[in-house]
Amino acid sequence: MDSITAKMLFTAVGFLLFISAAAVGVGLFIQNHVALDKVDAVLSSRDRDIVVIPVMEEEEKVSGAGVMQSIFQIAELGADIQVDGYLFSKDAGIEDTEVSIIDLRAVYSSSYQRNGDGGLERLIFRKQ
């Protein structure tokens, strides 16, 4: 009789474990389905014409030598450079550029001016 009782007990425990696992599995499946529905709703309501551009919180600090290097690479940057109100045009030749206003030992803060497409339009340096 002990053997039949033990078999019934093991069967009952196994059945309870199966039911518990099935209930947890169904609950997880439902939660997963709800989460995916919310993600789909957010993605479908998003405006695809808006492009998120990360914004730097801190001002970037650049040495005067870095500013000078940027001016010498102005053609590769494809953007105008403004240093303390003086504008260096991207179309001007480097031979015609007067860079004596730049203090090589000073520290400059930089900011960026972008066009509607997010392309760099002007690089602005201000002496600290």
Coordinates of C-alpha atoms in Angstrom, one line a residue:
M1 CA 0.0 0.0 0.0
D2 CA 2.9 2.3 0.6
S3 CA 4.0 2.0 -3.0
I4 CA 0.6 3.0 -4.3
T5 CA 0.4 6.0 -1.9
A6 CA 3.9 7.1 -2.8
K7 CA 3.1 6.9 -6.6
M8 CA -0.1 8.9 -6.1
L9 CA 1.8 11.5 -4.0
F10 CA 4.5 11.8 -6.7
T11 CA 1.9 12.0 -9.4
A12 CA -0.1 14.7 -7.5
V13 CA 3.1 16.8 -6.9
G14 CA 4.2 16.4 -10.5
F15 CA 0.7 17.5 -11.7
L16 CA 0.8 20.5 -9.4
L17 CA 4.3 21.5 -10.6
F18 CA 3.1 21.1 -14.2
I19 CA 0.0 23.3 -13.6
S20 CA 2.2 25.9 -11.7
A21 CA 4.7 26.0 -14.6
A22 CA 1.9 26.3 -17.2
A23 CA 0.3 29.2 -15.2
V24 CA 3.6 31.1 -14.9
G25 CA 4.3 30.5 -18.6
V26 CA 0.9 31.8 -19.6
G27 CA 1.4 34.9 -17.4
L28 CA 4.8 35.6 -18.9
F29 CA 3.4 35.1 -22.4
I30 CA 0.6 37.6 -21.8
Q31 CA 3.0 40.2 -20.2
N32 CA 5.4 39.8 -23.2
H33 CA 2.5 40.3 -25.6
V34 CA 1.3 43.4 -23.8
A35 CA 4.9 44.9 -23.8
L36 CA 5.3 44.2 -27.5
D37 CA 1.9 45.9 -28.2
K38 CA 3.0 49.0 -26.3
V39 CA 6.4 49.1 -28.2
D40 CA 4.5 48.7 -31.5
A41 CA 2.1 51.5 -30.6
V42 CA 5.0 53.8 -29.7
L43 CA 7.0 53.1 -32.8
S44 CA 4.0 53.5 -35.1
S45 CA 3.0 56.8 -33.6
R46 CA 6.5 58.2 -33.9
D47 CA 7.1 60.9 -36.6
R48 CA 9.6 59.5 -39.0
D49 CA 10.6 62.9 -40.3
I50 CA 12.1 63.9 -36.9
V51 CA 15.7 63.0 -36.4
V52 CA 17.0 62.9 -32.8
I53 CA 20.5 64.5 -32.6
P54 CA 22.3 64.0 -29.3
V55 CA 23.1 67.3 -27.5
M56 CA 26.3 67.7 -25.6
E57 CA 25.7 69.0 -22.1
E58 CA 29.1 70.6 -21.6
E59 CA 30.9 73.2 -23.6
E60 CA 33.8 71.7 -25.5
K61 CA 37.1 73.4 -24.7
V62 CA 39.7 73.8 -27.4
S63 CA 43.2 75.3 -27.3
G64 CA 44.2 78.1 -29.6
A65 CA 46.4 75.7 -31.5
G66 CA 43.3 73.5 -32.1
V67 CA 41.4 76.5 -33.4
M68 CA 44.3 77.2 -35.8
Q69 CA 44.3 73.6 -37.0
S70 CA 40.5 73.8 -37.6
I71 CA 41.1 76.9 -39.8
F72 CA 43.8 75.2 -41.8
Q73 CA 41.4 72.3 -42.4
I74 CA 38.4 74.5 -43.2
A75 CA 38.0 73.1 -46.7
E76 CA 37.8 69.6 -45.4
L77 CA 35.2 70.7 -42.8
G78 CA 33.0 72.3 -45.4
A79 CA 31.8 74.9 -42.8
D80 CA 32.5 78.5 -42.0
I81 CA 34.5 79.1 -38.8
Q82 CA 33.8 82.1 -36.5
V83 CA 36.5 83.1 -33.9
D84 CA 35.5 85.8 -31.5
G85 CA 33.2 87.4 -34.1
Y86 CA 35.7 87.2 -37.0
L87 CA 34.4 85.0 -39.8
F88 CA 36.7 82.6 -41.7
S89 CA 34.8 81.6 -44.9
K90 CA 35.0 78.0 -46.2
D91 CA 35.3 79.4 -49.7
A92 CA 38.4 81.6 -49.0
G93 CA 41.8 80.2 -49.9
I94 CA 44.1 79.4 -47.0
E95 CA 46.8 81.7 -48.5
D96 CA 44.4 84.7 -48.1
T97 CA 43.4 83.9 -44.5
E98 CA 44.7 86.2 -41.7
V99 CA 45.0 84.1 -38.6
S100 CA 47.0 86.6 -36.4
I101 CA 43.9 87.3 -34.2
I102 CA 44.1 83.8 -32.7
D103 CA 45.9 83.5 -29.4
L104 CA 47.6 80.1 -29.5
R105 CA 47.9 79.9 -25.7
A106 CA 44.3 80.8 -25.0
V107 CA 41.4 78.4 -24.4
Y108 CA 38.3 78.6 -26.5
S109 CA 34.9 77.2 -26.1
S110 CA 33.3 75.8 -29.2
S111 CA 29.7 75.6 -30.3
Y112 CA 28.1 74.3 -33.5
Q113 CA 25.5 75.8 -35.8
R114 CA 23.7 73.3 -38.0
N115 CA 21.3 73.5 -40.9
G116 CA 17.9 71.9 -41.2
D117 CA 19.4 68.6 -42.3
G118 CA 21.8 68.4 -39.3
G119 CA 24.9 69.2 -41.4
L120 CA 27.5 71.5 -39.9
E121 CA 27.1 75.0 -41.1
R122 CA 29.3 77.1 -38.8
L123 CA 31.8 76.3 -36.1
I124 CA 32.0 79.0 -33.5
F125 CA 34.9 79.6 -31.1
R126 CA 34.8 82.0 -28.2
K127 CA 37.9 82.9 -26.1
Q128 CA 37.4 82.0 -22.4

